[in-house]
Tab-separated table of C-alpha atoms and ligand atoms in Angstrom:
chain	number	residue	atom	x	y	z
A	1049	UNK	CA	-21.477	-0.806	6.794
A	1050	UNK	CA	-18.885	-2.501	8.864
A	1051	UNK	CA	-18.047	0.242	12.057
A	1052	UNK	CA	-15.156	-1.734	12.370
A	1053	UNK	CA	-13.625	-1.939	8.149
A	1054	UNK	CA	-14.728	1.885	8.480
A	1055	UNK	CA	-12.535	2.663	11.676
A	1056	UNK	CA	-9.664	1.083	9.804
A	1057	UNK	CA	-10.352	2.890	6.329
A	1058	UNK	CA	-9.916	6.207	8.678
A	1059	UNK	CA	-6.668	4.873	9.677
A	1060	UNK	CA	-5.797	4.998	6.800
A	1061	UNK	CA	-6.994	8.390	6.356
A	1062	UNK	CA	-5.914	9.559	9.378
A	1063	UNK	CA	-1.981	8.072	8.280
A	1064	UNK	CA	-1.365	9.668	5.275
A	1065	UNK	CA	-3.367	13.141	7.039
A	1066	UNK	CA	-5.610	13.261	4.457
A	1067	UNK	CA	-8.519	14.330	3.534
A	1068	UNK	CA	-11.067	11.372	2.075
A	1069	UNK	CA	-9.898	7.993	0.483
A	1070	UNK	CA	-11.540	7.193	-3.528
A	1071	UNK	CA	-11.971	2.934	-3.024
A	1072	UNK	CA	-12.201	2.092	-6.810
A	1073	UNK	CA	-11.166	-1.879	-6.041
A	1074	UNK	CA	-14.775	-3.832	-5.941
A	1075	UNK	CA	-13.460	-6.586	-2.893
A	1076	UNK	CA	-13.379	-2.816	-1.432
A	1077	UNK	CA	-15.871	-1.956	-1.845
A	1078	UNK	CA	-17.969	-4.824	-1.106
A	1079	UNK	CA	-15.891	-5.224	2.768
A	1080	UNK	CA	-16.173	-1.548	3.001
A	1081	UNK	CA	-19.546	-0.913	2.112
A	1082	UNK	CA	-21.139	-4.920	2.149
A	1083	UNK	CA	-22.068	-3.848	-2.045
A	1084	UNK	CA	-21.770	-6.972	-3.685
A	1085	UNK	CA	-22.690	-5.686	-7.280
A	1086	UNK	CA	-19.711	-4.767	-10.472
A	1087	UNK	CA	-19.593	-1.282	-10.276
A	1088	UNK	CA	-19.414	1.030	-8.276
A	1089	UNK	CA	-17.145	3.549	-5.912
A	1090	UNK	CA	-16.708	4.147	-2.564
A	1091	UNK	CA	-15.388	7.478	-0.656
A	1092	UNK	CA	-14.394	7.627	2.429
A	1093	UNK	CA	-14.121	10.219	4.849
A	1094	UNK	CA	-13.556	11.647	8.775
A	1095	UNK	CA	-17.347	12.035	9.403
A	1096	UNK	CA	-18.954	10.989	5.908
A	1097	UNK	CA	-19.295	8.576	4.279
A	1098	UNK	CA	-20.702	7.962	0.456
A	1099	UNK	CA	-21.451	4.964	-2.202
A	1100	UNK	CA	-21.829	5.492	-5.547
A	1101	UNK	CA	-23.250	3.208	-8.867
A	1102	UNK	CA	-25.072	3.270	-11.842
A	1103	UNK	CA	-28.672	2.798	-12.086
A	1104	UNK	CA	-28.633	-0.755	-12.949
A	1105	UNK	CA	-27.501	-1.673	-9.564
A	1106	UNK	CA	-29.642	1.661	-7.709
A	1107	UNK	CA	-32.415	-1.321	-4.975
A	1108	UNK	CA	-29.116	-4.268	-5.529
A	1109	UNK	CA	-27.597	-0.973	-3.712
A	1110	UNK	CA	-30.294	0.479	-1.365
A	1111	UNK	CA	-31.035	-3.402	-0.229
A	1112	UNK	CA	-26.718	-4.175	0.813
A	1113	UNK	CA	-25.584	-0.847	1.586
A	1114	UNK	CA	-26.668	0.343	5.012
A	1115	UNK	CA	-24.851	3.702	6.539
A	1116	UNK	CA	-23.415	5.297	2.932
A	1117	UNK	CA	-25.443	8.077	1.839
A	1118	UNK	CA	-26.045	6.232	-1.833
A	1119	UNK	CA	-25.180	8.205	-5.287
A	1120	UNK	CA	-25.686	7.503	-8.333
A	1121	UNK	CA	-23.660	7.967	-11.570
A	1122	UNK	CA	-24.139	7.935	-15.454
A	1123	UNK	CA	-19.922	8.958	-15.819
A	1124	UNK	CA	-17.779	7.587	-12.777
A	1125	UNK	CA	-15.486	9.698	-13.053
A	1126	UNK	CA	-16.569	12.470	-14.163
A	1127	UNK	CA	-19.597	12.450	-10.881
A	1128	UNK	CA	-17.051	11.047	-9.104
A	1129	UNK	CA	-14.538	14.491	-9.209
A	1130	UNK	CA	-18.073	16.502	-8.397
A	1131	UNK	CA	-17.890	14.764	-5.328
A	1132	UNK	CA	-14.501	15.411	-3.818
A	1133	UNK	CA	-14.564	19.160	-5.282
A	1134	UNK	CA	-18.024	19.398	-3.829
A	1135	UNK	CA	-17.072	17.528	-0.482
A	1136	UNK	CA	-14.358	20.785	-0.329
A	1137	UNK	CA	-11.610	18.135	0.026
A	1138	UNK	CA	-8.617	19.361	-0.716
A	1139	UNK	CA	-6.414	15.588	-0.739
A	1140	UNK	CA	-7.274	12.401	-1.290
A	1141	UNK	CA	-6.321	8.968	-1.239
A	1142	UNK	CA	-6.564	6.457	-4.473
A	1143	UNK	CA	-5.868	2.571	-5.099
A	1144	UNK	CA	-2.557	2.725	-6.840
A	1145	UNK	CA	-3.859	-0.920	-7.635
A	1146	UNK	CA	-6.688	-0.295	-9.401
A	1147	UNK	CA	-7.067	2.458	-11.001
A	1148	UNK	CA	-5.516	2.771	-14.664
A	1149	UNK	CA	-3.397	5.639	-15.591
A	1150	UNK	CA	-5.181	6.478	-17.643
A	1151	UNK	CA	-7.912	7.311	-15.375
A	1152	UNK	CA	-5.613	8.699	-13.011
A	1153	UNK	CA	-4.859	10.977	-15.816
A	1154	UNK	CA	-8.340	11.632	-16.608
A	1155	UNK	CA	-10.015	11.835	-12.984
A	1156	UNK	CA	-6.140	14.838	-11.522
A	1157	UNK	CA	-7.663	16.658	-15.010
A	1158	UNK	CA	-11.234	16.813	-13.617
A	1159	UNK	CA	-10.512	16.541	-9.824
A	1160	UNK	CA	-8.281	20.097	-10.466
A	1161	UNK	CA	-9.455	22.169	-6.589
A	1162	UNK	CA	-6.978	19.533	-4.903
A	1163	UNK	CA	-4.490	16.645	-5.144
A	1164	UNK	CA	-5.314	12.761	-5.616
A	1165	UNK	CA	-2.455	11.257	-3.874
A	1166	UNK	CA	-1.705	7.004	-4.178
A	1167	UNK	CA	-2.129	5.053	-0.771
A	1168	UNK	CA	0.339	3.545	0.848
A	1169	UNK	CA	1.253	-0.379	0.677
A	1170	UNK	CA	-1.720	-2.436	-0.261
A	1171	UNK	CA	-4.627	-1.009	1.274
A	1172	UNK	CA	-6.531	-4.454	0.745
A	1173	UNK	CA	-4.431	-5.695	4.048
A	1174	UNK	CA	-7.434	-3.429	6.028
A	1175	UNK	CA	-8.790	-7.366	5.082
A	1176	UNK	CA	-5.944	-9.222	6.535
A	1177	UNK	CA	-7.019	-10.370	10.358
A	1178	UNK	CA	-10.649	-12.438	9.409
A	1179	UNK	CA	-13.684	-11.589	11.700
A	1180	UNK	CA	-15.465	-14.580	13.020
A	1181	UNK	CA	-18.359	-14.213	10.522
A	1182	UNK	CA	-15.734	-14.104	7.336
A	1183	UNK	CA	-13.674	-17.450	8.857
A	1184	UNK	CA	-17.270	-19.655	8.868
A	1185	UNK	CA	-17.584	-18.478	5.457
A	1186	UNK	CA	-14.124	-19.633	4.311
A	1187	UNK	CA	-13.968	-22.791	6.235
A	1188	UNK	CA	-17.576	-23.508	4.970
A	1189	UNK	CA	-16.398	-22.994	1.142
A	1190	UNK	CA	-12.669	-24.788	2.460
A	1191	UNK	CA	-15.085	-28.043	3.163
A	1192	UNK	CA	-17.278	-27.787	-0.092
A	1193	UNK	CA	-14.256	-28.291	-2.218
A	1194	UNK	CA	-12.426	-30.455	-0.450
A	1195	UNK	CA	-15.690	-33.261	-0.624
A	1196	UNK	CA	-15.347	-31.412	-4.200
A	1197	UNK	CA	-12.678	-33.348	-4.961
A	1198	UNK	CA	-13.111	-36.430	-2.930
A	1199	UNK	CA	-16.167	-37.502	-4.826
A	1200	UNK	CA	-13.354	-37.166	-7.729
A	1201	UNK	CA	-11.596	-39.469	-6.921
A	1202	UNK	CA	-12.957	-42.497	-8.065
A	1203	UNK	CA	-12.847	-40.115	-11.767
A	1204	UNK	CA	-9.015	-40.326	-11.442
A	1205	UNK	CA	-7.607	-43.001	-13.368
A	1206	UNK	CA	-6.350	-44.460	-16.610
A	1207	UNK	CA	-7.590	-42.674	-19.273
A	1208	UNK	CA	-9.512	-39.679	-17.897
A	1209	UNK	CA	-7.552	-36.844	-19.709
A	1210	UNK	CA	-6.857	-33.293	-17.502
A	1211	UNK	CA	-10.203	-31.430	-18.967
A	1212	UNK	CA	-12.129	-34.279	-18.813
A	1213	UNK	CA	-11.717	-33.956	-14.487
A	1214	UNK	CA	-11.244	-30.632	-14.673
A	1215	UNK	CA	-14.856	-30.528	-15.469
A	1216	UNK	CA	-15.713	-32.813	-13.048
A	1217	UNK	CA	-14.790	-31.520	-10.314
A	1218	UNK	CA	-15.998	-28.241	-11.164
A	1219	UNK	CA	-19.780	-29.664	-11.663
A	1220	UNK	CA	-19.310	-31.582	-8.633
A	1221	UNK	CA	-18.089	-28.557	-6.897
A	1222	UNK	CA	-21.070	-26.507	-8.430
A	1223	UNK	CA	-23.405	-29.518	-7.079
A	1224	UNK	CA	-22.123	-29.079	-3.837
A	1225	UNK	CA	-23.191	-25.524	-3.426
A	1226	UNK	CA	-20.544	-23.376	-4.591
A	1227	UNK	CA	-21.276	-19.788	-6.162
A	1228	UNK	CA	-18.306	-20.033	-8.863
A	1229	UNK	CA	-14.761	-21.508	-8.411
A	1230	UNK	CA	-11.931	-19.420	-7.887
A	1231	UNK	CA	-10.104	-19.535	-10.011
A	1232	UNK	CA	-9.621	-22.174	-13.362
A	1233	UNK	CA	-8.502	-24.943	-11.774
A	1234	UNK	CA	-5.195	-26.187	-12.104
A	1235	UNK	CA	-4.713	-30.373	-13.694
A	1236	UNK	CA	-1.226	-31.030	-14.595
A	1237	UNK	CA	-0.461	-34.834	-15.747
A	1238	UNK	CA	2.842	-36.777	-15.766
A	1239	UNK	CA	4.699	-34.480	-17.487
A	1240	UNK	CA	3.067	-31.351	-17.455
A	1241	UNK	CA	3.423	-31.463	-13.896
A	1242	UNK	CA	7.133	-29.815	-14.464
A	1243	UNK	CA	4.331	-27.142	-15.214
A	1244	UNK	CA	3.502	-24.548	-11.288
A	1245	UNK	CA	0.528	-23.641	-13.455
A	1246	UNK	CA	-0.104	-26.174	-15.736
A	1247	UNK	CA	-3.946	-26.056	-18.386
A	1248	UNK	CA	-6.066	-28.680	-18.466
A	1249	UNK	CA	-5.198	-29.864	-21.755
A	1250	UNK	CA	-6.445	-33.318	-23.726
A	1251	UNK	CA	-3.707	-34.811	-22.195
A	1252	UNK	CA	-5.490	-38.693	-21.277
A	1253	UNK	CA	-3.759	-39.507	-17.829
A	1254	UNK	CA	-1.661	-42.393	-17.581
A	1255	UNK	CA	-0.803	-45.574	-15.530
A	1256	UNK	CA	2.581	-44.708	-12.689
A	1257	UNK	CA	2.790	-41.223	-12.906
A	1258	UNK	CA	1.562	-38.226	-10.626
A	1259	UNK	CA	-1.023	-35.634	-11.300
A	1260	UNK	CA	-1.713	-32.025	-9.517
A	1261	UNK	CA	-4.506	-30.509	-8.779
A	1262	UNK	CA	-5.276	-27.391	-7.330
A	1263	UNK	CA	-8.872	-26.316	-6.996
A	1264	UNK	CA	-10.993	-23.797	-4.615
A	1265	UNK	CA	-15.093	-22.788	-4.588
A	1266	UNK	CA	-16.495	-19.576	-4.140
A	1267	UNK	CA	-19.256	-18.859	-1.596
A	1268	UNK	CA	-20.627	-15.451	-0.598
A	1269	UNK	CA	-18.068	-13.858	-2.078
A	1270	UNK	CA	-14.915	-15.895	-0.113
A	1271	UNK	CA	-12.816	-18.128	-2.322
A	1272	UNK	CA	-11.063	-21.573	-1.136
A	1273	UNK	CA	-7.693	-22.582	-2.327
A	1274	UNK	CA	-5.649	-26.471	-2.103
A	1275	UNK	CA	-3.534	-28.503	-4.311
A	1276	UNK	CA	-3.312	-32.629	-4.272
A	1277	UNK	CA	-0.702	-34.287	-5.756
A	1278	UNK	CA	-2.324	-38.715	-6.244
A	1279	UNK	CA	-0.332	-41.171	-7.528
A	1280	UNK	CA	-2.358	-43.110	-10.567
A	1281	UNK	CA	-1.311	-46.647	-9.667
A	1282	UNK	CA	1.867	-47.324	-8.628
A	1283	UNK	CA	4.265	-44.363	-8.104
A	1284	UNK	CA	8.127	-45.826	-8.140
A	1285	UNK	CA	10.685	-44.836	-6.024
A	1286	UNK	CA	12.112	-41.083	-7.496
A	1287	UNK	CA	8.048	-40.584	-7.335
A	1288	UNK	CA	7.632	-41.285	-3.534
A	1289	UNK	CA	11.175	-39.077	-2.574
A	1290	UNK	CA	10.344	-35.575	-3.394
A	1291	UNK	CA	6.024	-36.158	-2.715
A	1292	UNK	CA	7.889	-37.003	1.140
A	1293	UNK	CA	10.402	-34.128	1.102
A	1294	UNK	CA	7.573	-31.352	-0.480
A	1295	UNK	CA	5.399	-33.717	2.628
A	1296	UNK	CA	7.877	-32.568	4.818
A	1297	UNK	CA	8.294	-28.738	3.450
A	1298	UNK	CA	5.038	-28.660	4.132
A	1299	UNK	CA	4.383	-29.887	7.670
A	1300	UNK	CA	7.359	-28.131	8.092
A	1301	UNK	CA	6.271	-24.966	7.399
A	1302	UNK	CA	2.923	-25.495	9.422
A	1303	UNK	CA	4.496	-25.280	12.686
A	1304	UNK	CA	5.940	-22.005	11.852
A	1305	UNK	CA	2.219	-20.653	11.736
A	1306	UNK	CA	1.691	-18.943	15.060
A	1307	UNK	CA	0.788	-15.216	15.999
A	1308	UNK	CA	3.999	-12.827	15.198
A	1309	UNK	CA	5.965	-15.043	13.433
A	1310	UNK	CA	7.240	-13.754	9.675
A	1311	UNK	CA	6.139	-14.689	6.927
A	1312	UNK	CA	10.006	-15.542	5.896
A	1313	UNK	CA	9.812	-17.206	8.268
A	1314	UNK	CA	7.066	-20.087	6.758
A	1315	UNK	CA	8.829	-19.595	3.270
A	1316	UNK	CA	12.279	-19.977	4.633
A	1317	UNK	CA	10.896	-23.704	7.015
A	1318	UNK	CA	9.339	-25.407	4.121
A	1319	UNK	CA	12.692	-23.362	1.381
A	1320	UNK	CA	16.090	-25.144	3.379
A	1321	UNK	CA	13.970	-28.456	3.191
A	1322	UNK	CA	13.450	-28.282	-0.416
A	1323	UNK	CA	16.820	-26.744	-0.478
A	1324	UNK	CA	18.696	-29.463	1.670
A	1325	UNK	CA	17.073	-32.545	-0.513
A	1326	UNK	CA	18.577	-30.461	-3.257
A	1327	UNK	CA	15.983	-29.930	-4.854
A	1328	UNK	CA	15.996	-25.600	-4.459
A	1329	UNK	CA	16.218	-24.220	-7.755
A	1330	UNK	CA	13.202	-26.730	-8.748
A	1331	UNK	CA	11.650	-24.133	-6.630
A	1332	UNK	CA	10.968	-21.263	-7.627
A	1333	UNK	CA	7.308	-19.703	-6.050
A	1334	UNK	CA	6.527	-17.818	-2.680
A	1335	UNK	CA	5.462	-20.547	0.162
A	1336	UNK	CA	1.866	-19.848	0.672
A	1337	UNK	CA	-0.135	-16.348	0.585
A	1338	UNK	CA	-3.563	-14.930	1.708
A	1339	UNK	CA	-6.552	-16.523	0.918
A	1340	UNK	CA	-10.263	-13.864	1.221
A	1341	UNK	CA	-12.630	-11.921	-1.065
A	1342	UNK	CA	-9.871	-13.068	-2.901
A	1343	UNK	CA	-8.181	-15.755	-4.520
A	1344	UNK	CA	-4.353	-14.565	-3.501
A	1345	UNK	CA	-4.499	-11.827	-1.267
A	1346	UNK	CA	-1.684	-10.581	1.867
A	1347	UNK	CA	-0.124	-11.436	3.292
A	1348	UNK	CA	2.967	-12.619	1.130
A	1349	UNK	CA	4.395	-15.261	2.546
A	1350	UNK	CA	7.978	-15.145	1.138
A	1351	UNK	CA	11.352	-14.818	1.555
A	1352	UNK	CA	11.535	-11.567	1.300
A	1353	UNK	CA	7.956	-10.230	3.168
A	1354	UNK	CA	8.578	-9.140	6.648
A	1355	UNK	CA	4.279	-9.259	7.069
A	1356	UNK	CA	3.883	-10.978	10.650
A	1357	UNK	CA	1.471	-13.573	10.893
A	1358	UNK	CA	-1.966	-12.153	13.200
A	1359	UNK	CA	-4.732	-14.000	15.172
A	1360	UNK	CA	-7.251	-14.375	12.660
A	1361	UNK	CA	-5.336	-13.931	9.149
A	1362	UNK	CA	-5.987	-16.996	6.201
A	1363	UNK	CA	-3.023	-18.443	4.317
A	1364	UNK	CA	-2.065	-20.827	2.370
A	1365	UNK	CA	0.551	-22.731	2.747
A	1366	UNK	CA	2.034	-24.626	-1.010
A	1367	UNK	CA	5.582	-25.897	-0.829
A	1368	UNK	CA	6.246	-27.763	-4.800
A	1369	UNK	CA	8.919	-28.985	-6.493
A	1370	UNK	CA	9.209	-29.197	-10.294
A	1371	UNK	CA	11.594	-30.666	-12.353
A	1372	UNK	CA	10.735	-29.999	-16.437
A	1373	UNK	CA	10.254	-32.685	-18.177
A	1374	UNK	CA	9.889	-34.790	-15.559
A	1375	UNK	CA	7.168	-33.890	-13.793
A	1376	UNK	CA	5.898	-32.430	-9.726
A	1377	UNK	CA	4.722	-32.363	-6.959
A	1378	UNK	CA	2.992	-29.603	-5.196
A	1379	UNK	CA	0.697	-29.738	-1.773
A	1380	UNK	CA	-1.606	-27.532	-0.660
A	1381	UNK	CA	-3.583	-26.916	2.390
A	1382	UNK	CA	-5.254	-23.243	3.893
A	1383	UNK	CA	-5.194	-22.459	7.188
A	1384	UNK	CA	-6.143	-19.832	9.626
A	1385	UNK	CA	-4.441	-18.679	11.928
A	1386	UNK	CA	-4.985	-18.690	15.963
A	1387	UNK	CA	-4.347	-16.960	19.155
A	1388	UNK	CA	-1.528	-21.084	19.448
A	1389	UNK	CA	-1.077	-22.342	15.387
A	1390	UNK	CA	-3.686	-22.894	12.995
A	1391	UNK	CA	-6.515	-24.754	12.011
A	1392	UNK	CA	-6.552	-26.489	8.709
A	1393	UNK	CA	-9.250	-25.187	6.955
A	1394	UNK	CA	-8.499	-27.358	3.545
A	1395	UNK	CA	-10.281	-30.977	4.421
A	1396	UNK	CA	-8.202	-33.651	1.891
A	1397	UNK	CA	-5.487	-36.132	3.410
A	1398	UNK	CA	-1.780	-34.862	1.966
A	1399	UNK	CA	-0.481	-38.356	2.914
A	1400	UNK	CA	0.299	-39.845	-0.720
A	1401	UNK	CA	-2.409	-40.932	-2.263
A	1402	UNK	CA	-1.621	-44.632	-4.638
A	1403	UNK	CA	-5.129	-44.150	-6.951
B	2855	ZN	ZN1	-3.558	-23.170	-5.000
B	2856	ZN	ZN1	-2.704	-21.132	-3.574
C-alpha cells in the first residue's frame, strides 16, 4: 500500500460523493495494492481497504499486499457484491472501462442495496504523475530496450526478414533482462512502412529501403516505447526529405514539453510542421501518449487533448508520415516531464542512420 496513491483514490471518492470504489482493472489494482497477480478486486472506502483474490493467489497476496483487509472469492462478482452489501455501502463507483456490460449487469442484480456509478473520465489518470521509484523503473527499461536495438543494428541488412529482425530484437531484449516485451513489435520495411501498425512479415529487406522498428520492453511491470526508422544501404532525396520533416516535427514537439503546457499544444507543434511540409493528411494519429504500467495510458497527446503536462509525467513524442505504397517514417522517444522541460529516457540517436 502506498499512502499517497490511496489518498488519490479517496479524493475521487470525495469528488463523486461515493461510499466506496470497486477497482477491477489489474493495472490499477497493482498501483494501489502492490499485487502483481492476474486476478483480484480492490475496494476503497473512506476508512477501509479491501483486497480480494482467488485461492491461487493466497500466498502471493499475503506477501505483496499490505494495509488491506484480505479476502478470498470463488465467484468474484458474487463475493464482491456481498462485501459491498455487508459494509452497508449505498453508492459504489466502478471502472466503466474495466467491467464488461455482462459483468455490470450481473453486479447490479447482485448489489441491490445501493447504486453503482461509473467513475468519471479515466480513473487510471491517478497514475499519470510518476513517483521517483516509477521514474527509475521507466528509465531502466527504456535504456535496456534502446541498448537491445543498438545491438540489433549489425543484423539489419538486405535479405533479413521483418520477422527475423523482430524475433532477434525480442531475444536481445529478454537476454538483457527484460521480463517481456511491452507490445508486439512493429517492423515495417519498404512500402510496408506506409502502414503505421504493420505486423512483421516474411518480407526480406532490400537495399535502399527505409525500415521502421517500434519496440519496447517490460520490467517489474513498467513499459518502454521507442520507434527508430533507418535506411538500409542508401537513402534517396525523397526518403531524406521525409525523414527530415518528421525529425523536425519530433524536435519541435519536444521543445514544447514542460509543466503547464497542454498536450494539444505539443501535438500542434508536430502537426503544423508536417502540414506545412505538405504531408498533413499522412499523419493520422496523435503525437504521443503516457507510458507507465501500461504501454498506452494518460495523458493523450492529440489535437483534442486539453490535458496539461505536469512534472513527473512520462510521455512519448512520435510523429510520422505514412505514404500508401511508398512507405513511411516514424520517430518516437519517451521522455519524463521535468520542472523546466524534459528528460530523454529512450537512448537511440534519432539522426537518420544509413546502415
Ligand atoms: Zn511505439
Ligand atoms: Zn507509442
